Tab-separated table of C-alpha atoms and ligand atoms in Angstrom:
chain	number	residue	atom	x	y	z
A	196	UNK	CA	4.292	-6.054	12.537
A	197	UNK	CA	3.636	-3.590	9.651
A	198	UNK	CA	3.608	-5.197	6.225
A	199	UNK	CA	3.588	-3.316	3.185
A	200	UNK	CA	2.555	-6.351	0.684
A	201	UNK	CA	4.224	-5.493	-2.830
A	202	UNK	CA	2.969	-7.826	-5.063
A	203	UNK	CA	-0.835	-9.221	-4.767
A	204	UNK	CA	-3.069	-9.826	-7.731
A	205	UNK	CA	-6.661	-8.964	-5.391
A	206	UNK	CA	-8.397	-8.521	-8.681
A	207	UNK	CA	-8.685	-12.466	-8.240
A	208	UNK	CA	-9.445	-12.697	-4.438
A	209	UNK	CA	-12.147	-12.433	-2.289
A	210	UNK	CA	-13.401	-9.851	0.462
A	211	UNK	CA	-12.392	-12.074	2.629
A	212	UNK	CA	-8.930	-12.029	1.768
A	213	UNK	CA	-8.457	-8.246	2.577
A	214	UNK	CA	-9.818	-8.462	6.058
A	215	UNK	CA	-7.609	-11.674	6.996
A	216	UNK	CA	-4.412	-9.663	5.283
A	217	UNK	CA	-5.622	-6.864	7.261
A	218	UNK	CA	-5.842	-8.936	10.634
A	219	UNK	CA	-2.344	-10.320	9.794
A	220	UNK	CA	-0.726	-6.833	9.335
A	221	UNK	CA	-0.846	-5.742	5.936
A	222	UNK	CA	-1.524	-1.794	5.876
A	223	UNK	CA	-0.495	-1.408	2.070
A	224	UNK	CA	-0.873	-3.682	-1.043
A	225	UNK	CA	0.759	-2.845	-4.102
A	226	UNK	CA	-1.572	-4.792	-6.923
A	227	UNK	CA	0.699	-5.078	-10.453
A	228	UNK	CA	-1.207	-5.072	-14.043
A	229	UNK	CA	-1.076	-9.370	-14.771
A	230	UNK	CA	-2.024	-12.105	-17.119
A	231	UNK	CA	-5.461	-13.364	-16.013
A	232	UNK	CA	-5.110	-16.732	-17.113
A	233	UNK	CA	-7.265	-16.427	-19.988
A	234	UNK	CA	-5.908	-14.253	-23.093
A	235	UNK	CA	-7.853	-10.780	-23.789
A	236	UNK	CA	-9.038	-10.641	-27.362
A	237	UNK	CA	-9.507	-6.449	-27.266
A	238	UNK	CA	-7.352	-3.827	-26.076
A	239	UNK	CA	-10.512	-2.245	-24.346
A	240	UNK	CA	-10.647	-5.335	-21.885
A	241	UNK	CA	-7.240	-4.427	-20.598
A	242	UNK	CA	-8.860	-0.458	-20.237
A	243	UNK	CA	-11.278	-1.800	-18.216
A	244	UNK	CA	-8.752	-4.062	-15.893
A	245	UNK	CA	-6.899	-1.196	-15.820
A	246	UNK	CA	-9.380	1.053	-14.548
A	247	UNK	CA	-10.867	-1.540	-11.828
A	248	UNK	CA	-7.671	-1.869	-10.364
A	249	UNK	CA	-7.650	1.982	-9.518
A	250	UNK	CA	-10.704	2.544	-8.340
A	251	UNK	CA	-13.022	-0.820	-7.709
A	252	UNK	CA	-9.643	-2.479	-5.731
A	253	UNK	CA	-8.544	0.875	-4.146
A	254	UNK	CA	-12.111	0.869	-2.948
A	255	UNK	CA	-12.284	-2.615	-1.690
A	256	UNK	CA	-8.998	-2.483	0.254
A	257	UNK	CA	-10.155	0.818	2.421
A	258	UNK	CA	-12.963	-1.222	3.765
A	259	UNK	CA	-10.556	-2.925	5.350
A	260	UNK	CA	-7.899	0.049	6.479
A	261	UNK	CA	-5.353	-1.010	3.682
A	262	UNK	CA	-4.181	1.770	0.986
A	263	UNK	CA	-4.053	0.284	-1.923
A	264	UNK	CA	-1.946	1.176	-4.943
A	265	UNK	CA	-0.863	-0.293	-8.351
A	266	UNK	CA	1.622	-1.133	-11.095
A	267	UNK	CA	0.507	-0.931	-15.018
A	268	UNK	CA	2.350	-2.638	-17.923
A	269	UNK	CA	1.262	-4.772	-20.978
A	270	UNK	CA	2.090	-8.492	-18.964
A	271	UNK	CA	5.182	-10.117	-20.611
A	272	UNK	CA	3.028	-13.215	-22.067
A	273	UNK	CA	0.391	-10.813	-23.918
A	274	UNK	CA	2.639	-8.986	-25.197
A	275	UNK	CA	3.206	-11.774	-27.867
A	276	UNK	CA	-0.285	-10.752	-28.777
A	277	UNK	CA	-1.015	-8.792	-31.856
A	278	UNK	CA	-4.545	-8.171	-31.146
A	279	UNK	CA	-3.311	-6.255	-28.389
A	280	UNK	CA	-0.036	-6.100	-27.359
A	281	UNK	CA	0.551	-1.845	-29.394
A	282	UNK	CA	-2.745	-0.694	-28.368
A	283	UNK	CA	-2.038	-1.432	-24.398
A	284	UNK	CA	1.398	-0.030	-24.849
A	285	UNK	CA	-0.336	2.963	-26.959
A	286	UNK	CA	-2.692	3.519	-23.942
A	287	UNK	CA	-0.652	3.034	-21.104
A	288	UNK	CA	0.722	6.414	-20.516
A	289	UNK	CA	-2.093	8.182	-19.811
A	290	UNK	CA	-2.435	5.328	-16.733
A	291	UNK	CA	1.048	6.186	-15.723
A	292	UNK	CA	0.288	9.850	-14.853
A	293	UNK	CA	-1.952	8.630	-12.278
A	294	UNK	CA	-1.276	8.915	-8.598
A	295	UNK	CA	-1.789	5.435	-7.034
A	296	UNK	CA	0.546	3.913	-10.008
A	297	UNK	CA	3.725	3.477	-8.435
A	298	UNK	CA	5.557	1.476	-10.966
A	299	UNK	CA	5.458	0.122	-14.451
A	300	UNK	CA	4.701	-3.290	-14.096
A	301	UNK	CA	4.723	-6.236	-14.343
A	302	UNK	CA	7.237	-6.775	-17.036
A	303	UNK	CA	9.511	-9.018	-18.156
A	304	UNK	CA	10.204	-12.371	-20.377
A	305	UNK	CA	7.729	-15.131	-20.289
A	306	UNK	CA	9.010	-17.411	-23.561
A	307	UNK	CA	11.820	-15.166	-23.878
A	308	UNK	CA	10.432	-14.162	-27.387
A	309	UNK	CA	11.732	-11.372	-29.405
A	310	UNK	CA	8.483	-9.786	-29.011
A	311	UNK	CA	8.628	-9.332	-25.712
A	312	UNK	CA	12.051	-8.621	-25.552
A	313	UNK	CA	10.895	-5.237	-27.562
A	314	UNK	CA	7.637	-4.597	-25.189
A	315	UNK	CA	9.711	-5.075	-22.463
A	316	UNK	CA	12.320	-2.521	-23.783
A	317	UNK	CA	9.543	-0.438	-24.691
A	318	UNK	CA	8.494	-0.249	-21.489
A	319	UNK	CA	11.638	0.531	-19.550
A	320	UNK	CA	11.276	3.662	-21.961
A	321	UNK	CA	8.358	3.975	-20.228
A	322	UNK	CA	9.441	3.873	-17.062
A	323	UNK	CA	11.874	6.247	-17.660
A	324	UNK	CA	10.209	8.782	-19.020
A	325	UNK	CA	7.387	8.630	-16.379
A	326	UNK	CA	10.118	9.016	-13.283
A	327	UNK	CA	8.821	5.260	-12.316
A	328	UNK	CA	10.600	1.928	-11.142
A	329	UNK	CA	10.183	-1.060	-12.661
A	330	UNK	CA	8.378	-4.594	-11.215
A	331	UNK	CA	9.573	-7.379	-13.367
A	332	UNK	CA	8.465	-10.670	-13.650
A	333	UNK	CA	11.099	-13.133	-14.309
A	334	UNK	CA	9.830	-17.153	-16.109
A	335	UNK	CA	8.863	-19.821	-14.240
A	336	UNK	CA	10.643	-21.978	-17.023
A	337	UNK	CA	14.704	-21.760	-17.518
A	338	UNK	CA	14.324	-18.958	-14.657
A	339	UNK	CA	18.371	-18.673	-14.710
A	340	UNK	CA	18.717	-17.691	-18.788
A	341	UNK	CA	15.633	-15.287	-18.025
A	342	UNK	CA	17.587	-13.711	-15.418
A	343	UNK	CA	20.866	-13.369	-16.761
A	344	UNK	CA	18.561	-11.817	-20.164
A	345	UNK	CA	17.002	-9.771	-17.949
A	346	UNK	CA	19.790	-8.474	-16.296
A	347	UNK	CA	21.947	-7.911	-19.400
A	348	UNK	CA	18.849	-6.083	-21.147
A	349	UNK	CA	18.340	-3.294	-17.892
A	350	UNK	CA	22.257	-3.247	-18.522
A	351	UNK	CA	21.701	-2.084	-23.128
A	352	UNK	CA	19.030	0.005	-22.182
A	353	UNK	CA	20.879	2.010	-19.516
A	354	UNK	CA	17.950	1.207	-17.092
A	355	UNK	CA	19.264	2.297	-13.349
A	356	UNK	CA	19.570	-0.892	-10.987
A	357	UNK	CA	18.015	0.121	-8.117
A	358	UNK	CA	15.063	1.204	-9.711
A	359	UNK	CA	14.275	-2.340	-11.273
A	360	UNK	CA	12.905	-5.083	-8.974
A	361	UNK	CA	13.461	-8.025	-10.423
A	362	UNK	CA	10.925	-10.883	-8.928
A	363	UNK	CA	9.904	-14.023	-8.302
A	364	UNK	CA	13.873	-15.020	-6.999
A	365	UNK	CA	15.122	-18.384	-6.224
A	366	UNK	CA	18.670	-19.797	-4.401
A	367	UNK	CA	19.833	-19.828	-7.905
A	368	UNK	CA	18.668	-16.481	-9.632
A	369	UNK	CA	19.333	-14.539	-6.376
A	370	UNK	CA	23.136	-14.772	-6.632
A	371	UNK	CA	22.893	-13.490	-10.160
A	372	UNK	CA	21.414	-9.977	-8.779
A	373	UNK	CA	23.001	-9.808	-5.295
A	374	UNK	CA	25.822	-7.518	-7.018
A	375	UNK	CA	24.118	-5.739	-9.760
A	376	UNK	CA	22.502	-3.204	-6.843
A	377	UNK	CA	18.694	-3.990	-8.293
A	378	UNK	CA	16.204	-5.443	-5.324
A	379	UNK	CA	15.095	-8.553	-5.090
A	380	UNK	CA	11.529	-9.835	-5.001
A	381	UNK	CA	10.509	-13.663	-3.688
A	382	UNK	CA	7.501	-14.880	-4.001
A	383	UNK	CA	6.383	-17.434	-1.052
A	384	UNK	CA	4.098	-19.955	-2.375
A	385	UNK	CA	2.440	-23.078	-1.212
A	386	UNK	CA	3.606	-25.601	-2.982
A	387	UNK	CA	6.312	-24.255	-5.815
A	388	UNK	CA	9.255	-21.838	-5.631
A	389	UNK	CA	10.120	-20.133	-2.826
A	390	UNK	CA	8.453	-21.492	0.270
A	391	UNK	CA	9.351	-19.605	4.555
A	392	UNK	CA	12.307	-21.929	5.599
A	393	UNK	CA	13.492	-21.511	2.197
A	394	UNK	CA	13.641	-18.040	2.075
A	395	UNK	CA	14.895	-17.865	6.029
A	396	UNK	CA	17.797	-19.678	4.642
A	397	UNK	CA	18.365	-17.210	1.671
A	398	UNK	CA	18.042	-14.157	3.896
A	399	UNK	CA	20.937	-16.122	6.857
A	400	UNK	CA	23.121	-16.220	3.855
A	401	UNK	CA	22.693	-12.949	1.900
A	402	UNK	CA	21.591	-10.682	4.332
A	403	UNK	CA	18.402	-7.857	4.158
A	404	UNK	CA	19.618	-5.202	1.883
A	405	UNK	CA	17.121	-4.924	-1.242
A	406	UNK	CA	15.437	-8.308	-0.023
A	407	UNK	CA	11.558	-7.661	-0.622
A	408	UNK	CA	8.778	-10.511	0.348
A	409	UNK	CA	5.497	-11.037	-1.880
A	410	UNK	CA	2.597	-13.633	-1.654
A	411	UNK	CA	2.373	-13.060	-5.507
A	412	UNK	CA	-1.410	-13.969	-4.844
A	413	UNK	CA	-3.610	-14.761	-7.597
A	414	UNK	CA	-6.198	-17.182	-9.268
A	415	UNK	CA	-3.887	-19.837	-8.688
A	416	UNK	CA	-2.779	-21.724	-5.263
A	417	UNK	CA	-1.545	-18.990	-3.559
A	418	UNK	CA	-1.667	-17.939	-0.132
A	419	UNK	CA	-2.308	-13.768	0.568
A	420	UNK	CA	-1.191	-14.486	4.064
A	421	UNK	CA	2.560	-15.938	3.234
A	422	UNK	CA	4.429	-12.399	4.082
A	423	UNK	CA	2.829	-12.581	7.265
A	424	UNK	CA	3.596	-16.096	7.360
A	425	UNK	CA	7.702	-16.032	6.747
A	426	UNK	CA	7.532	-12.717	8.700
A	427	UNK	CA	6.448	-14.861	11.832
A	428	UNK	CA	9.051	-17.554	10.697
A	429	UNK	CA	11.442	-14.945	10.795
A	430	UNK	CA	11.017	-14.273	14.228
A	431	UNK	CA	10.455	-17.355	15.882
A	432	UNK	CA	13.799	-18.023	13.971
A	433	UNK	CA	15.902	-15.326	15.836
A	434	UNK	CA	15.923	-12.420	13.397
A	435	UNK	CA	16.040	-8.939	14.642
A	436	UNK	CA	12.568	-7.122	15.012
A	437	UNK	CA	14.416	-4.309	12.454
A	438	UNK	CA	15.247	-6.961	10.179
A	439	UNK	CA	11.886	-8.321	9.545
A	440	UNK	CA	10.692	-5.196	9.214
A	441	UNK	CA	13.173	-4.140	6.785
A	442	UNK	CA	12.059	-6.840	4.560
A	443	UNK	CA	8.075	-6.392	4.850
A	444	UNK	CA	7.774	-2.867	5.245
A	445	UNK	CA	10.977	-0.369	4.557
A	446	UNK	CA	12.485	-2.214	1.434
A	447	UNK	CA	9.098	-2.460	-0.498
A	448	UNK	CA	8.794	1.694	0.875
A	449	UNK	CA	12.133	2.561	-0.494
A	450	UNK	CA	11.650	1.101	-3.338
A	451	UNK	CA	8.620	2.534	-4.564
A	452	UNK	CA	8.762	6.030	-2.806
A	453	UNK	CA	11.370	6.210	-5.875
A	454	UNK	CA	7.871	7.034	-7.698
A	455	UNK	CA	8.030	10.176	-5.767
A	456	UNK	CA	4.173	9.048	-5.554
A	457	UNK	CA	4.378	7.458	-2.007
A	458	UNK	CA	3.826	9.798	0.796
A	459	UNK	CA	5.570	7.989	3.811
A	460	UNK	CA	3.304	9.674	6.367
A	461	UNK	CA	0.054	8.663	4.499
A	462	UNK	CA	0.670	5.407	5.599
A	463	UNK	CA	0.300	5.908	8.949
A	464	UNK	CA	-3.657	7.328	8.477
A	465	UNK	CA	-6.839	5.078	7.070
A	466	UNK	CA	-7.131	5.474	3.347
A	467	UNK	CA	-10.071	7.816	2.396
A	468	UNK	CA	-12.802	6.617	1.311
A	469	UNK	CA	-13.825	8.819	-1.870
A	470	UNK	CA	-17.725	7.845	-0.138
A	471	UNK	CA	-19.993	5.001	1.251
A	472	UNK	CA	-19.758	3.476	-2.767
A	473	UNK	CA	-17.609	2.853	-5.519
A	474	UNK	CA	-20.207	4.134	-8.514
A	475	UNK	CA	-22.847	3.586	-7.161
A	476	UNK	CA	-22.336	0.134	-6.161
A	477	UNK	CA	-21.028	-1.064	-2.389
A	478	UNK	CA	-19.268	-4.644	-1.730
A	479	UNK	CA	-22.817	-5.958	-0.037
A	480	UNK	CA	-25.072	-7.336	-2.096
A	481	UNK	CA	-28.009	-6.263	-0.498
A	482	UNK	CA	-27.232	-7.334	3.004
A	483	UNK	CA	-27.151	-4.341	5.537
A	484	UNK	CA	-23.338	-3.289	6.575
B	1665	ZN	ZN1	2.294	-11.442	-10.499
């Protein structure tokens, strides 16, 4: 089983984590621009995230055979920040000219505050103007109202449907986008939200079309293995080989090849490795590969 994983914060995980997602089947990891639990005080700090993300992750993935590529976006709870919430959305263009950025993202309402109502506006410009769709994070609090805002804001701006992904679904939220032609992201977590019967259960009753499976892995309990995981559920449960992979590897492809950034075919070869180190520096610390 081929999984393309299209929504994993590595920046927070361990070596180790690549080579079990690589034993379990993931071949591509999409890594969106996040909230690291702790709020950045400088706009440079972001520059630097940024910038690791392209090159240190990229690097750390084709160790293990997995391409690696990323979304960028101001995160929808630091955008209330006014030490840095106009100079990340100053800089982010130049990031969205890059080749491995396949999406703006993520994006969204957190609080559901007016600010980032506008950076989240602001950034669907962005999207727009840069050919890219849109990953966007939907609250863990009153998920339903940040959903139906969500919705009704891609709907003012004129944003196209099926170029947003709106995330982190529930039983609830998911019959709120079913008709509005967007995809849908779930996030499969250990002990909150979405967990594999659950979602086995949402995909009986609604079908595969636009579905798309994440481990949302980060510093928190997470699990970079739960795609794999409900994948397997899947199965043993009496889906269709064609509809598993539908959900873990063609809807997260069609998706972002919207870019016009994903080469299909790449895929199927080992990423390059630009050479033996990332600047100078390898992921041993001194032990011999
Ligand atoms: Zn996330």
């Amino acid at each position: 089983m081929r999984i393309f994983e299209p929504h994993a914060h590595m920046f927070s995980r361990i070596t180790d984590d690549y080579e079990q997602m690589a034993l379990a089947g993931v071949e591509a990891i999409l890594e969106p621009a996040f909230w690291l639990g702790q709020p950045r005080t400088h706009v440079g700090t972001f520059l630097d995230y940024f910038d690791a993300l392209l090159g240190w992750e990229r690097y750390r993935a084709a160790q293990y055979g997995i391409h690696h590529f990323c979304a960028m976006a101001l995160n929808p709870k630091e955008a209330n920040d006014d030490r840095v919430n106009a100079g990340v959305l100053e800089a982010l263009p130049r990031y969205l000219e890059k080749d491995g950025v396949l999406a703006v993202g993520e994006i969204g309402f957190d609080d559901m505050t007016p600010k980032e109502e506008k950076f989240f506006a602001a950034q669907l410009e962005l999207a727009r103007v840069h050919g890219l769709p849109a990953l966007i994070h939907t609250p863990h609090r009153d998920k339903k109202r940040g959903v139906e805002r969500t919705l009704s804001l891609l709907r003012d701006v004129g944003f196209p449907m099926e170029r947003a992904l709106v995330d982190h679904n529930n039983e609830e939220t998911v019959l709120q986008c079913l008709d509005t032609g967007c995809y849908m992201g779930f996030s499969i977590y250990p002990d909150t939200k979405m967990d594999e019967r659950r979602m086995l259960e949402v995909l009986r009753r609604h079908g595969t079309e636009r579905m798309i499976l994440n481990s949302a892995c980060d510093w928190g309990k997470s699990d970079p293995l739960k795609v794999a995981r409900t994948a397997a559920l899947l199965r043993r449960s009496g889906f269709a080989e064609r509809e598993v992979a539908k959900v873990v590897w063609d809807n997260p492809i069609a998706f972002f090849a919207q870019s016009g950034r994903l080469d299909v075919a790449e895929l199927d070869r080992r990423p390059e490795l630009d050479g033996e180190l990332w600047q100078g520096n390898s992921i041993l610390r001194g032990q011999q590969g």
